[in-house]
Tab-separated table of C-alpha atoms in Angstrom:
chain	number	residue	atom	x	y	z
S	1	GLU	CA	93.656	120.840	73.652
S	2	ALA	CA	93.323	118.892	76.322
S	3	ASP	CA	96.363	117.071	78.607
S	4	ILE	CA	95.186	113.891	79.917
S	5	TYR	CA	97.384	111.374	81.602
S	6	GLN	CA	97.131	107.487	82.259
S	7	THR	CA	98.975	105.656	84.229
S	8	PRO	CA	100.521	103.134	84.094
S	9	ARG	CA	101.269	102.569	79.995
S	10	TYR	CA	101.595	98.993	81.139
S	11	LEU	CA	100.565	96.972	83.628
S	12	VAL	CA	101.253	93.272	84.481
S	13	ILE	CA	99.918	91.090	87.353
S	14	GLY	CA	98.459	87.898	88.513
S	15	THR	CA	94.803	86.495	89.073
S	16	GLY	CA	93.116	87.874	91.862
S	17	LYS	CA	94.785	91.193	92.322
S	18	LYS	CA	93.642	94.694	93.111
S	19	ILE	CA	94.394	97.486	90.472
S	20	THR	CA	93.452	100.741	89.948
S	21	LEU	CA	94.005	102.420	86.515
S	22	GLU	CA	94.539	106.765	87.478
S	23	CYS	CA	92.925	108.865	85.225
S	24	SER	CA	93.792	112.949	85.265
S	25	GLN	CA	92.671	115.938	83.176
S	26	THR	CA	94.433	119.082	83.582
S	27	MET	CA	91.258	121.161	80.997
S	28	GLY	CA	88.856	121.164	84.010
S	29	HIS	CA	86.071	119.149	81.832
S	30	ASP	CA	83.090	118.287	83.881
S	31	LYS	CA	82.220	114.357	81.485
S	32	MET	CA	84.992	112.429	81.449
S	33	TYR	CA	85.077	108.409	80.098
S	34	TRP	CA	86.385	105.216	79.947
S	35	TYR	CA	86.463	102.818	77.091
S	36	GLN	CA	87.949	99.437	77.093
S	37	GLN	CA	89.705	98.016	73.266
S	38	ASP	CA	91.369	94.611	72.708
S	39	PRO	CA	93.473	95.098	70.202
S	40	GLY	CA	92.687	95.884	66.514
S	41	MET	CA	88.865	96.940	67.713
S	42	GLU	CA	86.391	99.063	68.637
S	43	LEU	CA	86.295	101.339	71.864
S	44	HIS	CA	83.427	99.996	74.244
S	45	LEU	CA	82.259	102.262	76.664
S	46	ILE	CA	81.856	100.870	80.050
S	47	HIS	CA	82.111	104.020	82.169
S	48	TYR	CA	81.126	107.916	82.269
S	49	SER	CA	80.257	110.383	84.327
S	50	TYR	CA	78.955	114.444	84.169
S	51	GLY	CA	81.185	115.389	86.975
S	52	VAL	CA	82.272	115.236	91.032
S	53	ASN	CA	79.789	112.421	92.461
S	54	SER	CA	78.335	111.354	89.264
S	55	THR	CA	79.403	107.949	87.806
S	56	GLU	CA	77.657	105.517	85.171
S	57	LYS	CA	77.746	102.548	83.350
S	58	GLY	CA	78.414	102.258	80.078
S	59	ASP	CA	77.270	100.274	76.813
S	60	LEU	CA	79.254	96.815	77.827
S	61	SER	CA	79.008	95.571	80.893
S	62	SER	CA	82.391	95.858	82.970
S	63	GLU	CA	83.482	94.520	86.869
S	64	SER	CA	85.537	97.435	87.266
S	65	THR	CA	84.284	100.352	89.575
S	66	VAL	CA	84.643	103.796	88.676
S	67	SER	CA	85.324	107.091	91.740
S	68	ARG	CA	84.814	110.849	90.913
S	69	ILE	CA	85.581	112.542	94.228
S	70	ARG	CA	87.666	115.666	91.745
S	71	THR	CA	87.275	117.145	88.610
S	72	GLU	CA	90.462	116.498	87.670
S	73	HIS	CA	91.192	112.446	88.530
S	74	PHE	CA	88.873	109.757	87.428
S	75	PRO	CA	90.024	106.333	88.566
S	76	LEU	CA	89.289	102.446	87.664
S	77	THR	CA	89.773	99.792	90.144
S	78	LEU	CA	89.404	96.394	89.422
S	79	GLU	CA	88.857	94.484	92.909
S	80	SER	CA	89.940	90.971	91.568
S	81	ALA	CA	91.574	91.311	87.490
S	82	ARG	CA	91.079	88.081	85.519
S	83	PRO	CA	92.625	87.423	82.207
S	84	SER	CA	89.225	88.246	81.189
S	85	HIS	CA	90.134	91.553	82.236
S	86	THR	CA	92.920	91.891	79.564
S	87	SER	CA	92.972	94.584	77.282
S	88	GLN	CA	93.657	98.029	76.527
S	89	TYR	CA	91.590	101.241	78.559
S	90	LEU	CA	91.430	104.746	77.322
S	91	CYS	CA	90.264	106.887	79.478
S	92	ALA	CA	88.944	110.084	77.463
S	93	SER	CA	87.657	114.139	79.137
S	94	HIS	CA	85.227	116.498	76.854
S	95	ASP	CA	85.221	119.722	76.113
S	96	ARG	CA	81.566	121.213	75.542
S	97	ASN	CA	82.455	124.533	74.030
S	98	GLN	CA	84.031	122.495	71.393
S	99	GLU	CA	82.379	119.333	71.347
S	100	THR	CA	84.704	117.457	71.752
S	101	GLN	CA	86.056	114.325	73.215
S	102	TYR	CA	90.183	113.957	74.045
S	103	PHE	CA	91.730	110.825	74.390
S	104	GLY	CA	94.560	109.960	76.703
S	105	PRO	CA	97.680	107.378	76.093
S	106	GLY	CA	95.957	104.055	77.574
S	107	THR	CA	96.684	101.663	79.597
S	108	ARG	CA	97.750	97.933	78.490
S	109	LEU	CA	96.594	95.856	81.035
S	110	LEU	CA	97.564	91.531	80.991
S	111	VAL	CA	96.623	89.679	83.779
S	112	LEU	CA	97.970	86.063	84.217
L	1	ALA	CA	69.674	107.492	68.110
L	2	GLN	CA	72.415	108.132	66.290
L	3	SER	CA	75.114	105.932	64.690
L	4	VAL	CA	78.290	105.745	62.475
L	5	THR	CA	79.378	103.222	60.332
L	6	GLN	CA	82.403	102.539	58.564
L	7	LEU	CA	82.866	100.430	55.123
L	8	GLY	CA	85.978	98.577	55.103
L	9	SER	CA	87.945	97.112	57.939
L	10	HIS	CA	90.470	97.663	55.939
L	11	VAL	CA	92.440	99.384	53.336
L	12	SER	CA	95.573	99.162	51.584
L	13	VAL	CA	96.810	101.931	49.373
L	14	SER	CA	100.128	102.165	47.938
L	15	GLU	CA	102.601	105.202	48.994
L	16	GLY	CA	101.855	108.584	46.818
L	17	ALA	CA	98.619	107.133	46.465
L	18	LEU	CA	94.785	108.595	47.300
L	19	VAL	CA	93.481	107.944	50.504
L	20	LEU	CA	89.704	107.358	51.061
L	21	LEU	CA	88.657	106.058	54.994
L	22	ARG	CA	84.645	105.855	53.958
L	23	CYS	CA	81.733	106.600	57.180
L	24	ASN	CA	78.261	107.524	56.519
L	25	TYR	CA	76.237	108.613	59.578
L	26	SER	CA	72.458	108.485	61.112
L	27	SER	CA	71.185	111.291	63.299
L	28	SER	CA	68.313	112.375	64.059
L	29	VAL	CA	69.366	116.213	64.966
L	30	PRO	CA	72.323	117.894	63.010
L	31	PRO	CA	75.223	116.134	64.081
L	32	TYR	CA	78.996	116.516	64.719
L	33	LEU	CA	81.046	114.517	63.649
L	34	PHE	CA	85.021	113.291	63.958
L	35	TRP	CA	87.773	111.338	62.539
L	36	TYR	CA	90.522	110.160	65.037
L	37	VAL	CA	93.816	108.457	64.296
L	38	GLN	CA	95.100	105.828	66.701
L	39	TYR	CA	98.811	104.342	66.415
L	40	PRO	CA	99.930	100.671	67.603
L	41	ASN	CA	99.676	100.841	71.551
L	42	GLN	CA	98.372	104.866	71.523
L	43	GLY	CA	95.324	106.846	72.467
L	44	LEU	CA	92.858	108.446	70.193
L	45	GLN	CA	93.378	111.575	68.618
L	46	LEU	CA	91.583	113.911	66.531
L	47	LEU	CA	92.474	114.136	63.004
L	48	LEU	CA	89.600	116.541	62.231
L	49	LYS	CA	85.843	117.501	63.283
L	50	TYR	CA	82.622	118.891	61.458
L	51	THR	CA	80.794	121.358	63.949
L	52	SER	CA	78.360	122.757	61.143
L	53	ALA	CA	80.480	125.514	59.712
L	54	ALA	CA	82.148	125.109	56.402
L	55	THR	CA	81.121	121.153	55.268
L	56	LEU	CA	84.806	120.460	53.962
L	57	VAL	CA	87.163	120.116	56.871
L	58	LYS	CA	90.793	120.230	56.919
L	59	GLY	CA	93.505	118.218	59.451
L	60	ILE	CA	96.256	117.607	60.599
L	61	ASN	CA	98.762	115.390	58.917
L	62	GLY	CA	97.077	116.503	54.987
L	63	PHE	CA	93.408	115.114	55.841
L	64	GLU	CA	90.372	116.759	55.087
L	65	ALA	CA	86.609	115.107	55.086
L	66	GLU	CA	83.387	116.723	53.589
L	67	PHE	CA	80.356	116.747	55.323
L	68	LYS	CA	77.124	115.596	52.877
L	69	LYS	CA	73.973	116.052	54.252
L	70	SER	CA	72.321	115.013	51.156
L	71	GLU	CA	74.509	111.984	50.770
L	72	THR	CA	74.690	111.014	54.458
L	73	SER	CA	78.462	110.485	54.590
L	74	PHE	CA	81.530	111.664	55.953
L	75	HIS	CA	84.371	110.193	54.409
L	76	LEU	CA	87.722	110.751	54.978
L	77	THR	CA	90.905	111.370	52.344
L	78	LYS	CA	94.340	112.282	52.454
L	79	PRO	CA	96.145	113.269	48.515
L	80	SER	CA	98.964	111.376	48.260
L	81	ALA	CA	99.745	108.734	51.205
L	82	HIS	CA	102.596	108.722	52.941
L	83	MET	CA	103.981	105.480	55.319
L	84	SER	CA	103.255	107.470	58.707
L	85	ASP	CA	99.669	107.154	57.797
L	86	ALA	CA	99.646	103.420	58.320
L	87	ALA	CA	97.230	103.307	61.678
L	88	GLU	CA	93.849	102.417	62.751
L	89	TYR	CA	91.085	105.158	61.810
L	90	PHE	CA	87.188	105.731	63.293
L	91	CYS	CA	85.365	107.831	63.075
L	92	ALA	CA	82.373	109.725	65.501
L	93	ILE	CA	79.264	111.424	66.108
L	94	SER	CA	77.700	113.605	68.561
L	95	GLY	CA	75.263	115.728	69.025
L	96	GLY	CA	71.185	116.777	70.437
L	97	TYR	CA	73.677	115.587	74.474
L	98	GLN	CA	74.540	112.735	73.713
L	99	LYS	CA	77.886	110.265	74.088
L	100	VAL	CA	79.618	110.210	71.086
L	101	THR	CA	79.405	107.610	68.805
L	102	PHE	CA	82.452	105.370	67.897
L	103	GLY	CA	82.280	103.521	64.729
L	104	THR	CA	84.207	100.189	64.198
L	105	GLY	CA	87.023	101.613	62.872
L	106	THR	CA	88.456	101.010	59.090
L	107	LYS	CA	93.090	99.349	59.386
L	108	LEU	CA	94.928	101.136	56.321
L	109	GLN	CA	97.811	100.090	55.627
L	110	VAL	CA	99.974	101.787	52.896
L	111	ILE	CA	102.545	99.659	50.476
L	112	PRO	CA	105.997	101.148	49.819
């Protein structure tokens, strides 16, 4: 079982602010993912990474950006938050030996 | 290409009754299949997975799923529903070095 941490768990912020959502995992997994999920809705892949210095956009267009400078860390940044960014953001990492994704607890973002 | 289809966005069962959540898949390669559970304000937790070993897979919390290649199905069952089973359940598929694809989710309501 992977340990994946996301901070903050909840964030309320004003329009125009820059925010960074943190995601860290301790299992040395190369692949990491960010999903956006509106309450009670399906998951949408917005970013992924196959390793250090690798980042790709996902299936759903997003104004956020990501970086992968260290294997264990995959932060997501919104340069200027807008109310349309209000959602839950889920981070996951992939254990290739078990072919399984493990998820963090999520960050619920509210932009006023 | 790969996909999963979850039949029924909402399922209601009485406490103690059989739980059956349906998932059909499409894949051009032998798939890995997963069921995840999501409780309110939480990330996704792995319930069980099929990785080409036994076709009947047992997971946590008394859930199990059977891989049926002839029917391209991977339905999730539990003999007796408990109030704590109320959550959203996601079926997912991966294989052939593709990213994991999630279904649209099924919300399970357990009626006392």
